[in-house]
JSON list of C-alpha atoms in Angstrom, two decimals:
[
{"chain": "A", "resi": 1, "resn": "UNK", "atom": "CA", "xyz": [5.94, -0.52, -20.42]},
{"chain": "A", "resi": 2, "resn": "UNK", "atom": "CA", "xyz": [3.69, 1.48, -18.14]},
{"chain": "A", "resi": 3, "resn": "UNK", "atom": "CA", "xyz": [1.00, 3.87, -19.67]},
{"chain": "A", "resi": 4, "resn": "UNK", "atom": "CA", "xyz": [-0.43, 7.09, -17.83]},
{"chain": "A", "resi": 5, "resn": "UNK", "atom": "CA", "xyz": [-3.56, 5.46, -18.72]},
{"chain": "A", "resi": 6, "resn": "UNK", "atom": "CA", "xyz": [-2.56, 2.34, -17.02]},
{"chain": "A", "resi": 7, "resn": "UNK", "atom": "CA", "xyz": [-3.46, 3.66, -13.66]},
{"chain": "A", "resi": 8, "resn": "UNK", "atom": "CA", "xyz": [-7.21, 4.52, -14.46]},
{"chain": "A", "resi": 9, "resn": "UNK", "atom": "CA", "xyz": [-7.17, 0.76, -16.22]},
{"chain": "A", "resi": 10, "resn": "UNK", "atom": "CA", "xyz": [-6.27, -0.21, -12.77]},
{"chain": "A", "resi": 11, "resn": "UNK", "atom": "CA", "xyz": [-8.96, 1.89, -10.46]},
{"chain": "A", "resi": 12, "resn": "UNK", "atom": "CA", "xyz": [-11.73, 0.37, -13.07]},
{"chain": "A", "resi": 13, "resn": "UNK", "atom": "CA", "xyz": [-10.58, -3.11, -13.36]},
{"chain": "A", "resi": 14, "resn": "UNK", "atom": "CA", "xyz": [-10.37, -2.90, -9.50]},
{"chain": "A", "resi": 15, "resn": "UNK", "atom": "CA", "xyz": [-14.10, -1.61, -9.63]},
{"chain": "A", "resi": 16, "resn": "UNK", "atom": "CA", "xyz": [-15.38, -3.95, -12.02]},
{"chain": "A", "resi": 17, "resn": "UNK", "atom": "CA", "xyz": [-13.98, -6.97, -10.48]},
{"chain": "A", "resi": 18, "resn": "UNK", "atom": "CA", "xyz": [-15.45, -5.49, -7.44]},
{"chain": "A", "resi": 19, "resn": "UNK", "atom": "CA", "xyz": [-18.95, -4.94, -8.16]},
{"chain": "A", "resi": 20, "resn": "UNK", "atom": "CA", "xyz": [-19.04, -8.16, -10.11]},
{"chain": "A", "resi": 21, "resn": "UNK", "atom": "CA", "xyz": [-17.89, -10.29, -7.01]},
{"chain": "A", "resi": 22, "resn": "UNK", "atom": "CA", "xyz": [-21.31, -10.40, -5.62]},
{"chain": "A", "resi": 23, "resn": "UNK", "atom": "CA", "xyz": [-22.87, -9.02, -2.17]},
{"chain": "A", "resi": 24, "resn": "UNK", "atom": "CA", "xyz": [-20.46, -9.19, 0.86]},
{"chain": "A", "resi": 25, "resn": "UNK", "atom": "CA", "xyz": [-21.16, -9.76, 4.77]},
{"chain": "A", "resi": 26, "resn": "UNK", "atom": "CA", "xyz": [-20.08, -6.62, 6.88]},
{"chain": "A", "resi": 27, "resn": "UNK", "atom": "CA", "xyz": [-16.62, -6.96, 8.00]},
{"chain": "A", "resi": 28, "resn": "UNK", "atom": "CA", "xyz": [-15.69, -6.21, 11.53]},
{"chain": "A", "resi": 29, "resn": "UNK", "atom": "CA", "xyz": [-12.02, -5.47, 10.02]},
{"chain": "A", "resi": 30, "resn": "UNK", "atom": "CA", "xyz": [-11.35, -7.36, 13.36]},
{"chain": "A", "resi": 31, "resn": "UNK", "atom": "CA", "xyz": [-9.09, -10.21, 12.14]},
{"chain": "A", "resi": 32, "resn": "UNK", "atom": "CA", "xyz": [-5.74, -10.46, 11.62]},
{"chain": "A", "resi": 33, "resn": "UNK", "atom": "CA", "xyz": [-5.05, -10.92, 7.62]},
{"chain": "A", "resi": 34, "resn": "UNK", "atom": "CA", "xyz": [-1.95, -11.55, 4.93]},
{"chain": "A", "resi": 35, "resn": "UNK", "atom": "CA", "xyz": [-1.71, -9.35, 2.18]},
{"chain": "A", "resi": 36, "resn": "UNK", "atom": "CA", "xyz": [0.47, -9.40, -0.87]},
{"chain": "A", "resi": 37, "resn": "UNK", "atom": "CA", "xyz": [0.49, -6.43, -3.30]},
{"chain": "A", "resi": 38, "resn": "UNK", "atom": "CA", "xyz": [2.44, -5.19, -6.23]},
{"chain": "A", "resi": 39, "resn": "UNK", "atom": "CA", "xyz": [2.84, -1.53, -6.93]},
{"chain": "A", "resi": 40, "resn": "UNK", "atom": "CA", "xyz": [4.49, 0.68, -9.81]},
{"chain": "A", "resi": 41, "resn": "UNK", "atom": "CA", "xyz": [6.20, 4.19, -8.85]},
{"chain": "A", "resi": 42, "resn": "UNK", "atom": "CA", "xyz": [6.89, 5.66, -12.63]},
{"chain": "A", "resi": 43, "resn": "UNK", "atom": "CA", "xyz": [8.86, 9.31, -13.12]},
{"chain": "A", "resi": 44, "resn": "UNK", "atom": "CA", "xyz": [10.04, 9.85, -16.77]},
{"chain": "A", "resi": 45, "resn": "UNK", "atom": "CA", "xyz": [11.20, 7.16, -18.35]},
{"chain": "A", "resi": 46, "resn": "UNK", "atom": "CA", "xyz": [11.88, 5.55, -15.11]},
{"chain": "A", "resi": 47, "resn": "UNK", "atom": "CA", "xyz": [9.82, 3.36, -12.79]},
{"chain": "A", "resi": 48, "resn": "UNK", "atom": "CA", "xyz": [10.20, 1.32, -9.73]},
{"chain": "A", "resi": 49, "resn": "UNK", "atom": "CA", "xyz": [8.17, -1.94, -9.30]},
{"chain": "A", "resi": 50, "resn": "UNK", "atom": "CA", "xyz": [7.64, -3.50, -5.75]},
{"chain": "A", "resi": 51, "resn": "UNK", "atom": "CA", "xyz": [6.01, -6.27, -4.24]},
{"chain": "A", "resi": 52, "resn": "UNK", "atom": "CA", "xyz": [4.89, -6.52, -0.43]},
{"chain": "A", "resi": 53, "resn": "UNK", "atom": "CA", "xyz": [3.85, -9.36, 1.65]},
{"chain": "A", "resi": 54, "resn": "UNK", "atom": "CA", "xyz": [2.58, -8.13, 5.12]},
{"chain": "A", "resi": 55, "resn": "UNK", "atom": "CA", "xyz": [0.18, -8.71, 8.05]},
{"chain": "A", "resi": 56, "resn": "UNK", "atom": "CA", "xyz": [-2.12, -6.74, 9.34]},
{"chain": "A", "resi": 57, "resn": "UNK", "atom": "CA", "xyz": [-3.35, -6.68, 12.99]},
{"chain": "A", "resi": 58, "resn": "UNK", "atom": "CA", "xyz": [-6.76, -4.82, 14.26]},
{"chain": "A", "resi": 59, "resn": "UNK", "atom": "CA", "xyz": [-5.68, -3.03, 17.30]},
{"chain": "A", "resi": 60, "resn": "UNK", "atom": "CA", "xyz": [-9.40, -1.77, 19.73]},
{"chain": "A", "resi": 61, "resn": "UNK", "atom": "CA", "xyz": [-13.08, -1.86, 18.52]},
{"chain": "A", "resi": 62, "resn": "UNK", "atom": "CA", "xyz": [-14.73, -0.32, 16.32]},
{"chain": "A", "resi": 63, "resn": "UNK", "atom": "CA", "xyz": [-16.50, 3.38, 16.77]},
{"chain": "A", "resi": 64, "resn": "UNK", "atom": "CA", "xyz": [-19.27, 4.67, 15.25]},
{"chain": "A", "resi": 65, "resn": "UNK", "atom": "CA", "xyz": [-17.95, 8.17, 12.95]},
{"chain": "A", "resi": 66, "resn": "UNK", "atom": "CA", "xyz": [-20.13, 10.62, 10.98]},
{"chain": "A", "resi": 67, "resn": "UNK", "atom": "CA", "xyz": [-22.14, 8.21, 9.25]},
{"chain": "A", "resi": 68, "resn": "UNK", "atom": "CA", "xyz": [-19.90, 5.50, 9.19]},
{"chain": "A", "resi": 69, "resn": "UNK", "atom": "CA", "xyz": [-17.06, 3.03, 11.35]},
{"chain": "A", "resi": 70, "resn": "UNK", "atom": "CA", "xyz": [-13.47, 4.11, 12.22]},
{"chain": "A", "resi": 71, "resn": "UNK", "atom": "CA", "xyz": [-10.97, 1.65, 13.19]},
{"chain": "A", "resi": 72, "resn": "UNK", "atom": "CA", "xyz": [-7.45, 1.37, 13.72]},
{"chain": "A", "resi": 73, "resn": "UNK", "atom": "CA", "xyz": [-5.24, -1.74, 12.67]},
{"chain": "A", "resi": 74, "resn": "UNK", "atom": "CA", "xyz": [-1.36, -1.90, 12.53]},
{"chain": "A", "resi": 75, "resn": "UNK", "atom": "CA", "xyz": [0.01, -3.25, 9.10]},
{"chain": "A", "resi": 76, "resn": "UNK", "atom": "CA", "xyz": [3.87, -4.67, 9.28]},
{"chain": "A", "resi": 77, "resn": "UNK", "atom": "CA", "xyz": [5.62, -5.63, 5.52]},
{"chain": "A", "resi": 78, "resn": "UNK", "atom": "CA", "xyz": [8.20, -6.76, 3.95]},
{"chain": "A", "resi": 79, "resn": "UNK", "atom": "CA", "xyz": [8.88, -5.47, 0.60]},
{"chain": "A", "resi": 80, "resn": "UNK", "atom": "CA", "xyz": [11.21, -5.63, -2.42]},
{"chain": "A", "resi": 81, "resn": "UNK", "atom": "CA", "xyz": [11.92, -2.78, -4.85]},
{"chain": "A", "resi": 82, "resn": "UNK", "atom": "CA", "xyz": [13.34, -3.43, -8.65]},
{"chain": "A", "resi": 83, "resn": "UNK", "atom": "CA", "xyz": [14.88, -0.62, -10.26]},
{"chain": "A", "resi": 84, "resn": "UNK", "atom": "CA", "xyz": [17.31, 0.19, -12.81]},
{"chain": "A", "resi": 85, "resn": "UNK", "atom": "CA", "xyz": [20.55, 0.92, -11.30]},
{"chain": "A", "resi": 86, "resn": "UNK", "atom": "CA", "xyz": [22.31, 4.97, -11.87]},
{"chain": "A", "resi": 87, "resn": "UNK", "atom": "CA", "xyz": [24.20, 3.40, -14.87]},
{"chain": "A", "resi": 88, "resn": "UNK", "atom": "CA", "xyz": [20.70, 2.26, -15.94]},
{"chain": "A", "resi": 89, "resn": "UNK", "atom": "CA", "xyz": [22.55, -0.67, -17.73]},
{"chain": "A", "resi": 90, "resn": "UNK", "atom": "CA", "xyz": [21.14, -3.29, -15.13]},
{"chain": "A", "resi": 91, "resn": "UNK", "atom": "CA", "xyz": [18.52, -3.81, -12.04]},
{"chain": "A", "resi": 92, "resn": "UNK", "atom": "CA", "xyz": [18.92, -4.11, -8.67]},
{"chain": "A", "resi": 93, "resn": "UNK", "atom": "CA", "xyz": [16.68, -4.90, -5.59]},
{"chain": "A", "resi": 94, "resn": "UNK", "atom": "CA", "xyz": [16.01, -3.21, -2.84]},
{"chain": "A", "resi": 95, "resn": "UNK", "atom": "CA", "xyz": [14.45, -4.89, 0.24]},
{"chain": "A", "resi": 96, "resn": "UNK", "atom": "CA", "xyz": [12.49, -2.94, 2.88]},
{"chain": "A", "resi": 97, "resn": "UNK", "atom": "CA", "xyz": [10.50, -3.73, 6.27]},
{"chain": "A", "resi": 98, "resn": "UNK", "atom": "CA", "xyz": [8.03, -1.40, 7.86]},
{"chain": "A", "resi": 99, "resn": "UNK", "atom": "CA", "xyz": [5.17, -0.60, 9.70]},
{"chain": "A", "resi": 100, "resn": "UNK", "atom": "CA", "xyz": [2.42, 1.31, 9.40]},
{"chain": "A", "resi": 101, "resn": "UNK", "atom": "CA", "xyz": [-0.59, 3.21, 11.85]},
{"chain": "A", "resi": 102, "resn": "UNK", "atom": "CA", "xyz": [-3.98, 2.66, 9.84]},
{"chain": "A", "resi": 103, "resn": "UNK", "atom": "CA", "xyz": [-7.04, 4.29, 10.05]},
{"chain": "A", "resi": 104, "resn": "UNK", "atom": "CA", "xyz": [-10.06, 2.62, 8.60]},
{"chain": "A", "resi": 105, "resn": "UNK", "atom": "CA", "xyz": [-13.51, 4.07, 7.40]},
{"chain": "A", "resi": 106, "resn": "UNK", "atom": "CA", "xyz": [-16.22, 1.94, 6.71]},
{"chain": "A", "resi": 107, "resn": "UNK", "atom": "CA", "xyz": [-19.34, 3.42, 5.26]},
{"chain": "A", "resi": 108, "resn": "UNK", "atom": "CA", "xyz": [-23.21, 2.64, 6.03]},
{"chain": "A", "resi": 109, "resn": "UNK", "atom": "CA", "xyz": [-23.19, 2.82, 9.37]},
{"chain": "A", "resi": 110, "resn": "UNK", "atom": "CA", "xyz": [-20.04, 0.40, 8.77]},
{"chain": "A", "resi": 111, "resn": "UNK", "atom": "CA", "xyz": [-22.60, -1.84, 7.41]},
{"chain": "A", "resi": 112, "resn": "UNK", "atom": "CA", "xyz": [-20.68, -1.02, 3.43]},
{"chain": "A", "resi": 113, "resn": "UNK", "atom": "CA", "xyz": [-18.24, -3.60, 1.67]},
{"chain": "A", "resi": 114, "resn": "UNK", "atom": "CA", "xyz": [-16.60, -0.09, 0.91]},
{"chain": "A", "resi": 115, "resn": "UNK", "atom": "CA", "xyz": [-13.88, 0.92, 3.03]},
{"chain": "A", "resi": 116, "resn": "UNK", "atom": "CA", "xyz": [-11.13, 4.03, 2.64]},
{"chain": "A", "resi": 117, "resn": "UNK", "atom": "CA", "xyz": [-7.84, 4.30, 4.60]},
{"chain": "A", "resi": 118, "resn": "UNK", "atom": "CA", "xyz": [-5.06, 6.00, 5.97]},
{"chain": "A", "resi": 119, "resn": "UNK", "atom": "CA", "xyz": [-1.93, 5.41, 7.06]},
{"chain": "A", "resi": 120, "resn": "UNK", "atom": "CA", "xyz": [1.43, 6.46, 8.66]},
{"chain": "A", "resi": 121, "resn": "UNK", "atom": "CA", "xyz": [4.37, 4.80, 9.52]},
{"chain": "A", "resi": 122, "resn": "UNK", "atom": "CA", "xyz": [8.28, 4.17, 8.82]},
{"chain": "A", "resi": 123, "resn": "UNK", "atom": "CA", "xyz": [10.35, 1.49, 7.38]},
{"chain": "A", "resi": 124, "resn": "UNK", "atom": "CA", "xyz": [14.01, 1.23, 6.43]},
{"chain": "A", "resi": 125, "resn": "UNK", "atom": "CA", "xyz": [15.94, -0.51, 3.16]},
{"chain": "A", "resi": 126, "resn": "UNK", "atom": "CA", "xyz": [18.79, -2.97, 3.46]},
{"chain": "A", "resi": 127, "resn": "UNK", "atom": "CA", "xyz": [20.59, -0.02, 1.71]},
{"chain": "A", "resi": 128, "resn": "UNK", "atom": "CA", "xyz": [20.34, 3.02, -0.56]},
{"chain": "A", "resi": 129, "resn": "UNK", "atom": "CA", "xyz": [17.82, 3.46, -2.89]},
{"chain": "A", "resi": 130, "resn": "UNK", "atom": "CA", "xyz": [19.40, 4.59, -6.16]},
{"chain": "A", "resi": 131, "resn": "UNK", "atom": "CA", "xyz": [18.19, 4.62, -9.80]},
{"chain": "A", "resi": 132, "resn": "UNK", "atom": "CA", "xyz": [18.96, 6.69, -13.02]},
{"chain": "A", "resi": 133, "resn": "UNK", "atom": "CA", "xyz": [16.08, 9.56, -11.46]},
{"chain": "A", "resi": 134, "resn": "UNK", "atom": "CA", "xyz": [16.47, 8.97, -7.83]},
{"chain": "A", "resi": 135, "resn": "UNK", "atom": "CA", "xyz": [18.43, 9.16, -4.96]},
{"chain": "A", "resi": 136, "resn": "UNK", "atom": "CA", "xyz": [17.99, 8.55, -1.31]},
{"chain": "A", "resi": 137, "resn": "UNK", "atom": "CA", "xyz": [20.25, 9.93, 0.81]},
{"chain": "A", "resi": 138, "resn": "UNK", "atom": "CA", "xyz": [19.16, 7.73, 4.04]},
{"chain": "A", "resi": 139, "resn": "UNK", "atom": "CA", "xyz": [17.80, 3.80, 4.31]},
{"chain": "A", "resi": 140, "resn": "UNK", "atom": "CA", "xyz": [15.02, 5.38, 7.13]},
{"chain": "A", "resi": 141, "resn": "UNK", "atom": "CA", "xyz": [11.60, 6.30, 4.87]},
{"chain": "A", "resi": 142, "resn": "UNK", "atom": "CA", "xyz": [8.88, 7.53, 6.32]},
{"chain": "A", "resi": 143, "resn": "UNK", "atom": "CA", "xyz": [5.62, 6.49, 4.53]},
{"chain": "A", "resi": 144, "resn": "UNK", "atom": "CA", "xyz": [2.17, 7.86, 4.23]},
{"chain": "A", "resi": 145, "resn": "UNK", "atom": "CA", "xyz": [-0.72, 5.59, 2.14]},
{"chain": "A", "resi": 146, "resn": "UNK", "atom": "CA", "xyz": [-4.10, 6.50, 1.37]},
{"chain": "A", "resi": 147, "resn": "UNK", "atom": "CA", "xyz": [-6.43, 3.12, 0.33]},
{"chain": "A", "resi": 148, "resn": "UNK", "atom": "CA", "xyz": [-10.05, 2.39, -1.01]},
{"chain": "A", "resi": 149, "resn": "UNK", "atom": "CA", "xyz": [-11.10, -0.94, -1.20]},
{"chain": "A", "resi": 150, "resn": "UNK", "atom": "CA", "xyz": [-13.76, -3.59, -0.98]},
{"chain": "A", "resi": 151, "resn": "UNK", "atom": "CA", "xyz": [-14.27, -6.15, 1.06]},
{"chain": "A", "resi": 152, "resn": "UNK", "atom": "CA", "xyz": [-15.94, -9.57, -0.46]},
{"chain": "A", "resi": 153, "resn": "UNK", "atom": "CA", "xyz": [-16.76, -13.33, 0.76]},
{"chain": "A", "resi": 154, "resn": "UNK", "atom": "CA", "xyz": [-19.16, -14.87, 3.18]},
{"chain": "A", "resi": 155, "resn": "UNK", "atom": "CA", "xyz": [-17.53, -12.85, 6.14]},
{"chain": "A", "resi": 156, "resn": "UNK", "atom": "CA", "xyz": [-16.20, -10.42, 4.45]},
{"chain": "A", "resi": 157, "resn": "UNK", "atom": "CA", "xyz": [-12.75, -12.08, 4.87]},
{"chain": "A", "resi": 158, "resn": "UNK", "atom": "CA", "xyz": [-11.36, -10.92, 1.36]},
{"chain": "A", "resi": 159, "resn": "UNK", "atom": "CA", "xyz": [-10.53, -7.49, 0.35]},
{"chain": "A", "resi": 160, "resn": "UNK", "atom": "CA", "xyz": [-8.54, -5.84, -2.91]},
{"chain": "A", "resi": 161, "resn": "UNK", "atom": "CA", "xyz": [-7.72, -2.23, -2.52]},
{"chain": "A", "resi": 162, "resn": "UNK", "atom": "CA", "xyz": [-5.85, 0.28, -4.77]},
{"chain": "A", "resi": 163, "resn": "UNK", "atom": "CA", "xyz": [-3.37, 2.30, -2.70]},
{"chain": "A", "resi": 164, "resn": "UNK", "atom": "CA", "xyz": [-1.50, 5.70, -3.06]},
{"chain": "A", "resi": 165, "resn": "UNK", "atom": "CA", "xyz": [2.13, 5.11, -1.14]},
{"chain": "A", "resi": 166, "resn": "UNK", "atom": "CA", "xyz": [4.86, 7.86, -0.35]},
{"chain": "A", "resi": 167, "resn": "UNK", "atom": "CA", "xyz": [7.96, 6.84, 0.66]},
{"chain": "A", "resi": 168, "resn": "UNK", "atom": "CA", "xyz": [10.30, 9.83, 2.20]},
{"chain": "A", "resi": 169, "resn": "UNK", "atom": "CA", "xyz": [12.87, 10.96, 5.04]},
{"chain": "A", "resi": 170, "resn": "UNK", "atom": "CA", "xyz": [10.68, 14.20, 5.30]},
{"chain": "A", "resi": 171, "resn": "UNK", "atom": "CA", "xyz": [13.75, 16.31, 4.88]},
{"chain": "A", "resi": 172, "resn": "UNK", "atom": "CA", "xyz": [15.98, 14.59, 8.02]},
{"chain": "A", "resi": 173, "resn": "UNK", "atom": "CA", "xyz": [18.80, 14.74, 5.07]},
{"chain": "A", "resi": 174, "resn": "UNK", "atom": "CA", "xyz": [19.42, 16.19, 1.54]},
{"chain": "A", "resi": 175, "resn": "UNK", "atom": "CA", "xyz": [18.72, 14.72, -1.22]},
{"chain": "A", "resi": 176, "resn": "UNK", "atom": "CA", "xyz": [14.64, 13.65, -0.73]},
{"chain": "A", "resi": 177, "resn": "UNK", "atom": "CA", "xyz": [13.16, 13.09, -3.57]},
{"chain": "A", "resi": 178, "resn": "UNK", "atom": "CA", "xyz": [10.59, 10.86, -1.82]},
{"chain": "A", "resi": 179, "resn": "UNK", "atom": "CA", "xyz": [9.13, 7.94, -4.39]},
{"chain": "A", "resi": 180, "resn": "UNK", "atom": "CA", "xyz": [5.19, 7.14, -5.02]},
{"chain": "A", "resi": 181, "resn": "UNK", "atom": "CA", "xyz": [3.71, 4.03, -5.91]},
{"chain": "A", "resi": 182, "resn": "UNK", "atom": "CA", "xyz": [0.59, 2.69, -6.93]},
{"chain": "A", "resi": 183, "resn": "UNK", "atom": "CA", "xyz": [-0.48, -0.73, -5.63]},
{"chain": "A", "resi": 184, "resn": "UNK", "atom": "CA", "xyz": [-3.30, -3.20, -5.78]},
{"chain": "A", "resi": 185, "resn": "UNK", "atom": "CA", "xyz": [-3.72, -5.17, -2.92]},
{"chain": "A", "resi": 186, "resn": "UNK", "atom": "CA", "xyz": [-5.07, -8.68, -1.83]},
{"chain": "A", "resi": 187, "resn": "UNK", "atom": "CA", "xyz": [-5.49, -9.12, 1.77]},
{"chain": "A", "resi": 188, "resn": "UNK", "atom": "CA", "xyz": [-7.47, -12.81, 3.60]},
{"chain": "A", "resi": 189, "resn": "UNK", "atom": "CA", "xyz": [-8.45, -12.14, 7.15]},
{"chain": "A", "resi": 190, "resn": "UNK", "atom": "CA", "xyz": [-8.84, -15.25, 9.29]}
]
């Protein structure tokens, strides 16, 4: 069963493994990677686990922003959601494809392992999302994430993040109750 304190075991398990993986090369953030990521969206006595697998793909070069590096990198995914059915009795999945617009900062000069995101983008489920709590009253989401990560590895080619995701039709139809999850992410660029 999930905890409240489960997500701040999370942030500093993601730190300590972190700080304890050793220096890291700058990354570019310019090659394309594979990610896979789990992620836990808990209301009441309710939650939602999902697992991703997705690609990312760098899309221009990198600029020079305020102190740090901005760049801009599509991410596509495929993803599966386990929940409890309305009846509660059993679980069902959900399967979902999207993509998302993200926005990279890099700090140091981009010179940092450290790296925070944002994103925007849509996806849609093979059907609709329905669980004891929650109901979606269309299959098309729109979806908003906010990341900080580190990148590790001679090149800086791996990278775990912890990631807020929202997951809502932004009022096109009634209900919304929208659905947040916390993930941790592993992502190898090549």
């Amino acid at each position: 069963m999930f905890h409240p304190t489960s997500c701040s075991k999370l942030l500093l398990l993601v730190g300590y493994l972190s700080l304890s993986l050793g220096p890291a090369a700058a990354s570019e953030d310019s090659g394309v990677g594979v990610y896979l990521d789990g992620g836990r969206a808990i209301h009441g006595n309710d939650s939602t686990d999902s697992l991703t697998i997705g690609v990312v793909m760098p899309w221009g070069s990198r600029q020079s922003f305020h102190g740090g590096a901005l760049s801009f990198y599509w991410d596509f995914f495929l993803n599966q959601w386990r929940a409890q059915r309305p009846s509660g009795h059993e679980q069902h999945s959900y399967n979902q494809a999207g993509a998302i617009a993200n926005w990279r900062y890099r700090f140091a000069e981009g010179d940092s392992p450290w790296f925070a995101e944002v994103g925007l983008g849509g996806s849609v489920m093979d059907e609709l999302y329905r669980t004891p709590g929650r109901a979606f009253s269309t299959t098309f989401q729109f979806t908003e994430q906010l990341g900080f990560g580190r990148s590790f590895g001679a090149q800086g080619e791996h990278e775990l993040s912890v990631r807020l995701q929202h997951f809502s039709n932004a009022g096109i139809k009634e209900p919304n109750p929208g659905e947040t999850f916390v993930r941790l992410r592993y992502l190898y660029r090549f």
